[in-house]
CSV table of C-alpha atoms in Angstrom, one decimal:
chain,number,residue,atom,x,y,z
A,1,MET,CA,22.1,-86.5,-47.9
A,2,ARG,CA,21.7,-83.0,-46.5
A,3,ARG,CA,18.7,-82.4,-48.8
A,4,LEU,CA,17.1,-85.6,-47.6
A,5,SER,CA,17.7,-84.7,-43.9
A,6,ARG,CA,16.2,-81.2,-44.6
A,7,LYS,CA,13.1,-82.7,-46.2
A,8,LYS,CA,12.6,-85.1,-43.3
A,9,ALA,CA,13.0,-82.2,-40.8
A,10,LEU,CA,10.4,-80.1,-42.8
A,11,SER,CA,8.0,-83.0,-43.0
A,12,LEU,CA,8.3,-83.6,-39.3
A,13,VAL,CA,7.7,-80.0,-38.6
A,14,LYS,CA,4.6,-80.0,-40.9
A,15,GLU,CA,3.2,-83.0,-39.1
A,16,LEU,CA,3.4,-81.1,-35.8
A,17,ASP,CA,1.4,-78.1,-37.2
A,18,ALA,CA,-1.5,-77.4,-34.9
A,19,PHE,CA,-2.9,-74.8,-37.3
A,20,PRO,CA,-3.6,-76.6,-40.5
A,21,LYS,CA,-4.5,-74.4,-43.5
A,22,VAL,CA,-7.6,-74.9,-45.5
A,23,SER,CA,-7.3,-74.4,-49.3
A,24,GLU,CA,-9.1,-71.3,-50.5
A,25,SER,CA,-11.0,-73.5,-53.1
A,26,TYR,CA,-12.8,-75.2,-50.2
A,27,MET,CA,-13.7,-71.9,-48.4
A,28,GLU,CA,-17.0,-70.3,-49.0
A,29,THR,CA,-18.0,-66.8,-47.8
A,30,SER,CA,-21.5,-65.7,-46.9
A,31,ALA,CA,-23.3,-62.5,-46.0
A,32,SER,CA,-24.1,-63.8,-42.5
A,33,GLY,CA,-20.4,-64.6,-41.9
A,34,GLY,CA,-19.4,-61.2,-43.0
A,35,THR,CA,-22.0,-59.6,-40.7
A,36,VAL,CA,-20.8,-61.6,-37.7
A,37,SER,CA,-17.2,-60.8,-38.6
A,38,LEU,CA,-18.0,-57.1,-38.7
A,39,LEU,CA,-19.8,-57.2,-35.4
A,40,ALA,CA,-16.9,-59.2,-33.9
A,41,PHE,CA,-14.2,-56.7,-35.1
A,42,SER,CA,-16.3,-53.8,-33.8
A,43,ALA,CA,-16.6,-55.4,-30.4
A,44,MET,CA,-12.9,-56.2,-30.3
A,45,ALA,CA,-12.0,-52.6,-31.2
A,46,LEU,CA,-14.4,-51.1,-28.6
A,47,LEU,CA,-13.2,-53.4,-25.8
A,48,ALA,CA,-9.6,-52.9,-26.7
A,49,VAL,CA,-10.0,-49.1,-26.4
A,50,LEU,CA,-11.8,-49.5,-23.0
A,51,GLU,CA,-9.1,-51.8,-21.8
A,52,PHE,CA,-6.5,-49.2,-22.8
A,53,PHE,CA,-8.2,-46.6,-20.7
A,54,VAL,CA,-8.2,-49.1,-17.8
A,55,TYR,CA,-4.5,-49.6,-18.4
A,56,ARG,CA,-3.9,-45.9,-18.1
A,57,GLU,CA,-5.8,-45.6,-14.8
A,58,THR,CA,-4.0,-45.9,-11.4
A,59,TRP,CA,-5.2,-46.9,-8.0
A,60,MET,CA,-4.0,-46.2,-4.5
A,61,LYS,CA,-2.6,-49.1,-2.4
A,62,TYR,CA,-2.7,-48.7,1.4
A,63,GLU,CA,-0.2,-50.6,3.6
A,64,TYR,CA,0.0,-50.4,7.4
A,65,SER,CA,3.0,-50.9,9.6
A,66,VAL,CA,4.3,-49.9,13.0
A,67,ASP,CA,5.9,-46.5,13.2
A,68,LYS,CA,9.4,-47.1,14.6
A,69,ASP,CA,10.6,-43.5,14.3
A,70,PHE,CA,10.1,-41.9,17.7
A,71,SER,CA,13.2,-39.8,17.9
A,72,SER,CA,12.4,-37.4,15.0
A,73,LYS,CA,10.5,-34.1,15.5
A,74,LEU,CA,7.0,-33.5,14.3
A,75,ARG,CA,6.3,-30.3,12.4
A,76,ILE,CA,3.0,-28.5,13.0
A,77,ASN,CA,1.9,-25.9,10.3
A,78,ILE,CA,-0.4,-23.3,11.7
A,79,ASP,CA,-2.4,-20.5,10.1
A,80,ILE,CA,-5.2,-19.3,12.5
A,81,THR,CA,-6.9,-15.9,12.7
A,82,VAL,CA,-8.3,-14.9,16.1
A,83,ALA,CA,-10.7,-11.9,16.6
A,84,MET,CA,-8.5,-10.3,19.2
A,85,LYS,CA,-5.5,-7.9,19.0
A,86,CYS,CA,-2.1,-9.5,18.8
A,87,GLN,CA,-0.9,-7.9,22.0
A,88,HIS,CA,-3.8,-9.6,23.9
A,89,VAL,CA,-3.3,-13.2,22.8
A,90,GLY,CA,-0.4,-15.7,22.9
A,91,ALA,CA,0.1,-19.2,21.5
A,92,ASP,CA,2.4,-22.0,22.7
A,93,ILE,CA,2.6,-25.8,22.9
A,94,LEU,CA,2.9,-28.0,26.0
A,95,ASP,CA,3.6,-31.7,25.4
A,96,LEU,CA,2.8,-34.7,27.6
A,97,ALA,CA,6.2,-34.5,29.3
A,98,GLU,CA,5.3,-31.0,30.5
A,99,THR,CA,7.9,-29.6,28.1
A,100,MET,CA,7.0,-26.2,26.9
A,101,ILE,CA,7.8,-25.8,23.2
A,102,THR,CA,9.0,-22.3,22.2
A,103,SER,CA,6.8,-20.6,19.7
A,104,ASN,CA,9.6,-18.7,18.0
A,105,GLY,CA,8.5,-20.1,14.6
A,106,LEU,CA,5.1,-18.4,14.9
A,107,GLN,CA,4.4,-14.9,13.7
A,108,TYR,CA,1.7,-12.5,14.9
A,109,GLU,CA,0.3,-10.4,12.2
A,110,PRO,CA,-2.5,-7.7,12.8
A,111,VAL,CA,-5.3,-8.3,10.2
A,112,ILE,CA,-9.0,-7.7,9.6
A,113,PHE,CA,-11.1,-10.6,10.7
A,114,GLU,CA,-13.9,-10.1,8.1
A,115,LEU,CA,-13.2,-11.7,4.7
A,116,THR,CA,-13.5,-10.0,1.3
A,117,PRO,CA,-16.0,-11.4,-1.2
A,118,GLN,CA,-13.1,-13.2,-3.0
A,119,GLN,CA,-11.9,-14.7,0.2
A,120,ARG,CA,-15.4,-15.7,1.3
A,121,LEU,CA,-15.9,-17.5,-2.1
A,122,TRP,CA,-12.6,-19.4,-1.5
A,123,GLN,CA,-13.8,-20.4,2.0
A,124,ARG,CA,-17.2,-21.6,0.7
A,125,THR,CA,-15.5,-23.7,-2.0
A,126,LEU,CA,-13.1,-25.2,0.5
A,127,LEU,CA,-16.0,-26.1,2.9
A,128,LEU,CA,-17.9,-27.7,0.0
A,129,ILE,CA,-14.9,-29.9,-0.8
A,130,GLN,CA,-14.7,-30.8,2.9
A,131,SER,CA,-18.3,-31.9,3.0
A,132,ARG,CA,-17.9,-34.0,-0.1
A,133,LEU,CA,-14.8,-35.6,1.4
A,134,ARG,CA,-16.8,-36.6,4.5
A,135,GLU,CA,-19.5,-38.2,2.3
A,136,GLU,CA,-17.4,-39.8,-0.4
A,137,HIS,CA,-14.1,-41.1,1.0
A,138,ALA,CA,-12.9,-42.2,-2.4
A,139,LEU,CA,-12.4,-38.6,-3.3
A,140,GLN,CA,-9.3,-38.6,-1.1
A,141,GLU,CA,-7.6,-40.9,-3.6
A,142,VAL,CA,-8.4,-38.3,-6.4
A,143,LEU,CA,-6.7,-35.6,-4.2
A,144,TYR,CA,-3.7,-37.9,-3.7
A,145,LYS,CA,-3.3,-38.5,-7.4
A,146,THR,CA,-3.9,-35.1,-8.7
A,147,LEU,CA,-3.0,-32.9,-5.7
A,148,LEU,CA,-5.5,-30.5,-7.1
A,149,LYS,CA,-3.0,-30.0,-10.0
A,150,GLY,CA,-0.8,-28.0,-7.7
A,151,ALA,CA,-3.5,-25.5,-7.0
A,152,PRO,CA,-2.8,-23.4,-3.9
A,153,THR,CA,-5.1,-24.1,-0.9
A,154,ALA,CA,-4.1,-21.1,1.2
A,155,LEU,CA,-6.3,-18.2,1.8
A,156,PRO,CA,-5.8,-15.7,-1.1
A,157,PRO,CA,-4.5,-12.3,0.1
A,158,ARG,CA,-6.7,-9.3,0.5
A,159,SER,CA,-6.7,-7.3,-2.7
A,160,ASP,CA,-8.4,-4.1,-1.6
A,161,ALA,CA,-6.9,-1.5,0.7
A,162,SER,CA,-9.4,-1.4,3.5
A,163,THR,CA,-9.5,1.4,6.1
A,164,GLU,CA,-11.0,-0.9,8.8
A,165,PRO,CA,-9.0,-1.2,12.0
A,166,LEU,CA,-6.8,-4.2,12.4
A,167,SER,CA,-8.7,-5.7,15.3
A,168,ALA,CA,-7.7,-9.4,14.7
A,169,CYS,CA,-4.5,-11.3,14.9
A,170,ARG,CA,-3.3,-13.9,12.4
A,171,ILE,CA,-1.0,-16.5,14.0
A,172,HIS,CA,0.9,-18.4,11.3
A,173,GLY,CA,4.1,-20.3,10.9
A,174,HIS,CA,5.4,-23.7,11.9
A,175,VAL,CA,7.0,-25.3,15.0
A,176,TYR,CA,8.8,-28.6,15.7
A,177,VAL,CA,7.6,-30.7,18.6
A,178,ASN,CA,8.3,-34.1,20.1
A,179,LYS,CA,6.3,-37.0,18.7
A,180,VAL,CA,4.2,-37.3,21.9
A,181,ALA,CA,0.8,-36.1,22.9
A,182,GLY,CA,0.6,-32.3,23.3
A,183,ASN,CA,-1.6,-29.3,23.5
A,184,LEU,CA,-1.4,-26.3,21.2
A,185,HIS,CA,-3.4,-23.5,22.9
A,186,ILE,CA,-4.2,-19.9,22.1
A,187,THR,CA,-5.4,-17.9,25.0
A,188,VAL,CA,-5.3,-14.5,26.6
A,189,GLY,CA,-1.9,-13.1,27.4
A,190,LYS,CA,1.6,-13.8,26.3
A,191,PRO,CA,3.2,-17.1,27.5
A,192,ILE,CA,6.1,-17.0,30.0
A,193,HIS,CA,8.7,-19.7,30.7
A,194,HIS,CA,9.6,-20.7,34.2
A,195,PRO,CA,10.7,-24.0,35.8
A,196,GLN,CA,7.6,-24.3,38.1
A,197,GLY,CA,5.0,-24.5,35.4
A,198,HIS,CA,3.3,-22.7,32.5
A,199,ALA,CA,1.4,-19.4,32.6
A,200,HIS,CA,0.1,-16.5,30.5
A,201,ILE,CA,0.2,-12.9,31.6
A,202,ALA,CA,-3.4,-11.8,31.3
A,203,ALA,CA,-3.7,-9.3,34.2
A,204,PHE,CA,-3.6,-6.3,31.9
A,205,VAL,CA,-6.2,-7.5,29.4
A,206,SER,CA,-9.8,-6.4,30.0
A,207,HIS,CA,-12.4,-9.2,30.2
A,208,GLU,CA,-14.7,-7.3,27.8
A,209,THR,CA,-12.1,-7.7,25.0
A,210,TYR,CA,-12.2,-11.5,25.2
A,211,ASN,CA,-13.3,-12.8,21.8
A,212,PHE,CA,-12.1,-16.2,20.6
A,213,SER,CA,-14.0,-16.2,17.4
A,214,HIS,CA,-11.5,-17.7,15.0
A,215,ARG,CA,-10.9,-19.1,11.6
A,216,ILE,CA,-8.5,-21.9,10.8
A,217,ASP,CA,-7.2,-21.3,7.3
A,218,HIS,CA,-4.7,-24.1,7.6
A,219,LEU,CA,-3.6,-26.7,10.1
A,220,SER,CA,-1.5,-29.7,9.2
A,221,PHE,CA,1.2,-31.9,10.5
A,222,GLY,CA,4.4,-32.9,8.8
A,223,GLU,CA,5.7,-31.8,5.5
A,224,GLU,CA,3.4,-29.2,3.9
A,225,ILE,CA,2.2,-30.4,0.5
A,226,PRO,CA,0.3,-28.0,-1.8
A,227,GLY,CA,-3.1,-29.3,-2.9
A,228,ILE,CA,-3.7,-31.5,0.1
A,229,ILE,CA,-6.9,-30.5,2.0
A,230,ASN,CA,-6.8,-31.1,5.8
A,231,PRO,CA,-9.9,-31.7,7.9
A,232,LEU,CA,-9.8,-28.3,9.7
A,233,ASP,CA,-8.9,-26.1,6.7
A,234,GLY,CA,-11.6,-23.4,6.3
A,235,THR,CA,-13.2,-23.9,9.7
A,236,GLU,CA,-14.7,-20.8,11.2
A,237,LYS,CA,-16.2,-20.4,14.7
A,238,ILE,CA,-18.1,-17.3,15.8
A,239,THR,CA,-19.0,-16.6,19.4
A,240,TYR,CA,-20.7,-13.7,21.2
A,241,ASN,CA,-19.6,-14.9,24.7
A,242,ASN,CA,-16.5,-13.6,26.3
A,243,ASN,CA,-15.9,-16.9,28.2
A,244,GLN,CA,-15.9,-19.4,25.3
A,245,MET,CA,-13.6,-22.4,25.1
A,246,PHE,CA,-13.0,-24.2,21.8
A,247,GLN,CA,-11.4,-27.7,21.9
A,248,TYR,CA,-10.1,-29.8,19.0
A,249,PHE,CA,-9.1,-33.4,19.8
A,250,ILE,CA,-6.8,-34.7,17.0
A,251,THR,CA,-5.3,-38.1,16.3
A,252,VAL,CA,-2.3,-37.8,14.0
A,253,VAL,CA,-1.4,-40.8,11.7
A,254,PRO,CA,2.1,-40.7,10.0
A,255,THR,CA,1.6,-41.2,6.3
A,256,ARG,CA,4.1,-41.9,3.6
A,257,LEU,CA,2.9,-40.7,0.2
A,258,ASN,CA,4.4,-42.2,-3.0
A,259,THR,CA,2.7,-41.1,-6.3
A,260,HIS,CA,3.9,-40.4,-9.8
A,261,LYS,CA,4.0,-36.7,-9.0
A,262,ILE,CA,5.4,-36.5,-5.4
A,263,SER,CA,7.0,-38.6,-2.7
A,264,ALA,CA,6.8,-37.2,0.8
A,265,ASP,CA,6.4,-38.0,4.4
A,266,THR,CA,3.3,-36.2,5.7
A,267,HIS,CA,0.6,-36.9,8.3
A,268,GLN,CA,-3.2,-37.4,8.2
A,269,PHE,CA,-5.4,-36.7,11.1
A,270,SER,CA,-8.9,-37.1,12.4
A,271,VAL,CA,-10.6,-34.5,14.6
A,272,THR,CA,-13.4,-34.2,17.2
A,273,GLU,CA,-14.6,-30.7,18.0
A,274,ARG,CA,-16.1,-29.4,21.2
A,275,GLU,CA,-17.0,-26.0,22.5
A,276,ARG,CA,-18.5,-24.8,25.8
A,277,VAL,CA,-19.0,-21.6,27.9
A,278,ILE,CA,-16.8,-21.2,31.0
A,279,ASN,CA,-19.1,-20.7,33.9
A,280,HIS,CA,-17.5,-21.4,37.3
A,281,ALA,CA,-20.8,-20.9,39.1
A,282,ALA,CA,-22.5,-23.6,37.0
A,283,GLY,CA,-19.5,-26.0,37.4
A,284,SER,CA,-18.1,-25.5,33.9
A,285,HIS,CA,-14.5,-24.8,34.7
A,286,GLY,CA,-11.6,-24.0,32.5
A,287,VAL,CA,-9.8,-21.2,30.6
A,288,SER,CA,-11.2,-19.3,27.7
A,289,GLY,CA,-9.3,-19.9,24.5
A,290,ILE,CA,-8.6,-22.3,21.6
A,291,PHE,CA,-7.1,-25.6,22.5
A,292,VAL,CA,-5.8,-28.2,20.0
A,293,LYS,CA,-5.0,-31.4,21.8
A,294,TYR,CA,-3.1,-33.8,19.5
A,295,ASP,CA,-1.8,-37.4,19.9
A,296,THR,CA,0.3,-39.4,17.5
A,297,SER,CA,-0.7,-42.9,16.4
A,298,SER,CA,1.7,-45.8,16.6
A,299,LEU,CA,0.7,-47.0,13.1
A,300,MET,CA,2.1,-45.7,9.8
A,301,VAL,CA,0.1,-45.7,6.6
A,302,THR,CA,2.0,-46.0,3.3
A,303,VAL,CA,-0.1,-44.8,0.3
A,304,SER,CA,1.4,-45.9,-3.0
A,305,GLU,CA,0.0,-45.2,-6.5
A,306,GLN,CA,-0.1,-48.5,-8.4
A,307,HIS,CA,-0.2,-49.1,-12.2
A,308,MET,CA,-1.2,-52.1,-14.3
A,309,PRO,CA,2.0,-53.7,-15.7
A,310,LEU,CA,2.4,-53.9,-19.5
A,311,TRP,CA,2.4,-57.7,-19.6
A,312,GLN,CA,-0.9,-57.9,-17.8
A,313,PHE,CA,-2.4,-55.4,-20.2
A,314,LEU,CA,-1.2,-57.5,-23.2
A,315,VAL,CA,-2.6,-60.7,-21.6
A,316,ARG,CA,-6.0,-59.1,-21.0
A,317,LEU,CA,-6.0,-57.7,-24.6
A,318,CYS,CA,-5.2,-61.2,-26.0
A,319,GLY,CA,-8.0,-62.7,-23.9
A,320,ILE,CA,-10.5,-60.1,-25.2
A,321,ILE,CA,-9.6,-60.7,-28.9
A,322,GLY,CA,-9.4,-64.5,-28.6
A,323,GLY,CA,-12.5,-64.8,-26.5
A,324,ILE,CA,-14.6,-62.7,-28.9
A,325,PHE,CA,-13.2,-64.5,-32.0
A,326,SER,CA,-13.9,-67.9,-30.5
A,327,THR,CA,-17.4,-67.0,-29.2
A,328,THR,CA,-18.6,-65.4,-32.4
A,329,GLY,CA,-17.3,-68.4,-34.4
A,330,MET,CA,-19.2,-70.8,-32.2
A,331,LEU,CA,-22.4,-68.8,-32.3
A,332,HIS,CA,-22.2,-68.4,-36.1
A,333,GLY,CA,-21.6,-72.1,-36.5
A,334,LEU,CA,-24.5,-72.9,-34.2
A,335,VAL,CA,-26.9,-70.5,-36.0
A,336,GLY,CA,-25.8,-72.0,-39.4
A,337,PHE,CA,-26.4,-75.5,-38.1
A,338,CYS,CA,-29.9,-74.7,-36.9
A,339,PHE,CA,-30.7,-72.9,-40.1
A,340,ASP,CA,-29.6,-76.0,-42.1
A,341,ILE,CA,-31.8,-78.3,-40.0
A,342,ILE,CA,-34.8,-76.0,-40.6
A,343,CYS,CA,-34.2,-75.9,-44.3
A,344,CYS,CA,-33.8,-79.6,-44.5
A,345,ARG,CA,-37.1,-80.2,-42.8
A,346,PHE,CA,-38.9,-77.7,-45.1
A,347,LYS,CA,-37.5,-79.7,-48.0
A,348,LEU,CA,-38.7,-83.0,-46.6
A,349,GLY,CA,-42.2,-81.6,-46.1
A,350,VAL,CA,-42.2,-81.7,-42.4
A,351,TYR,CA,-43.3,-78.0,-42.2
A,352,ARG,CA,-45.9,-76.9,-44.7
A,353,PRO,CA,-47.4,-73.4,-45.2
A,354,ARG,CA,-50.8,-72.7,-43.6
A,355,GLU,CA,-52.4,-72.0,-47.0
A,356,VAL,CA,-51.5,-75.5,-48.2
A,357,LEU,CA,-53.0,-77.1,-45.1
A,358,ASN,CA,-56.2,-75.2,-45.5
């Protein structure tokens, strides 16, 4: 009884077979079929390899949301060299609430303003990358994914021991400010704190020594990430006027970066530059110096590195193999059918050679 039930079950399963097998005695191979099979297998292998490279690639996904974090502090990273002596210039920050942020985190270092050939080459390379980023915005995704392979983006130190006088001042460091609009300014004189306002002591600085030619080696907001290039990195402004004002208007966008290499909270920003000569007689009022006016955006951008899941790769791979196999089989059958029709017509005398007709 058990054997009979097993036989019935096997026969039932055989009847449900959707892939019936053809006996080898009824199968006939041909040169055309082998050629088509070889081409089909080559196409399958090529497309499978290309699909594997697509599977290895990643892409950046951008999501936008409202920034609800208003209580935390915003970090500003500064590295600016001014063509004036350190005792003649001062830097501080004044936010929208008229709160003067102390600049204790900034250091004043006497340096030489002119760059060495190695440093100048670094600056030219950085400016070339900046120009490419403005033309090809997709390159920013490459920077996010590779982070320049961890390459340092800071100005390389001076290797030679120069005897030139230290007539410039490098202002570098970081400060924490409130997440409101503010103004980072570098002008003549050291800043003083008093409850009635904000001032710089510039009475003892000669007007002929004013020179706000400057170079921004680095300016960023938020956590400092090696390999990220910011819009103002490498910017250099040269002036021959003592009453020159440089203004940078910056919009800061909070950015959360999640890649396979790093996960950090940083900030992107866009900038608009303006410069003019202070001439009170001509109606151009103001104070000589460098002014960086920033404002924070209410939107947050989340940049995530996405990867194709394994199941999707397998489905696409099966689609490639099955599609090529079915298509080549149909084409081979169609070509064989047409060839058989032509041969039959030749045999029936429908088509005759031209020599016979003549």
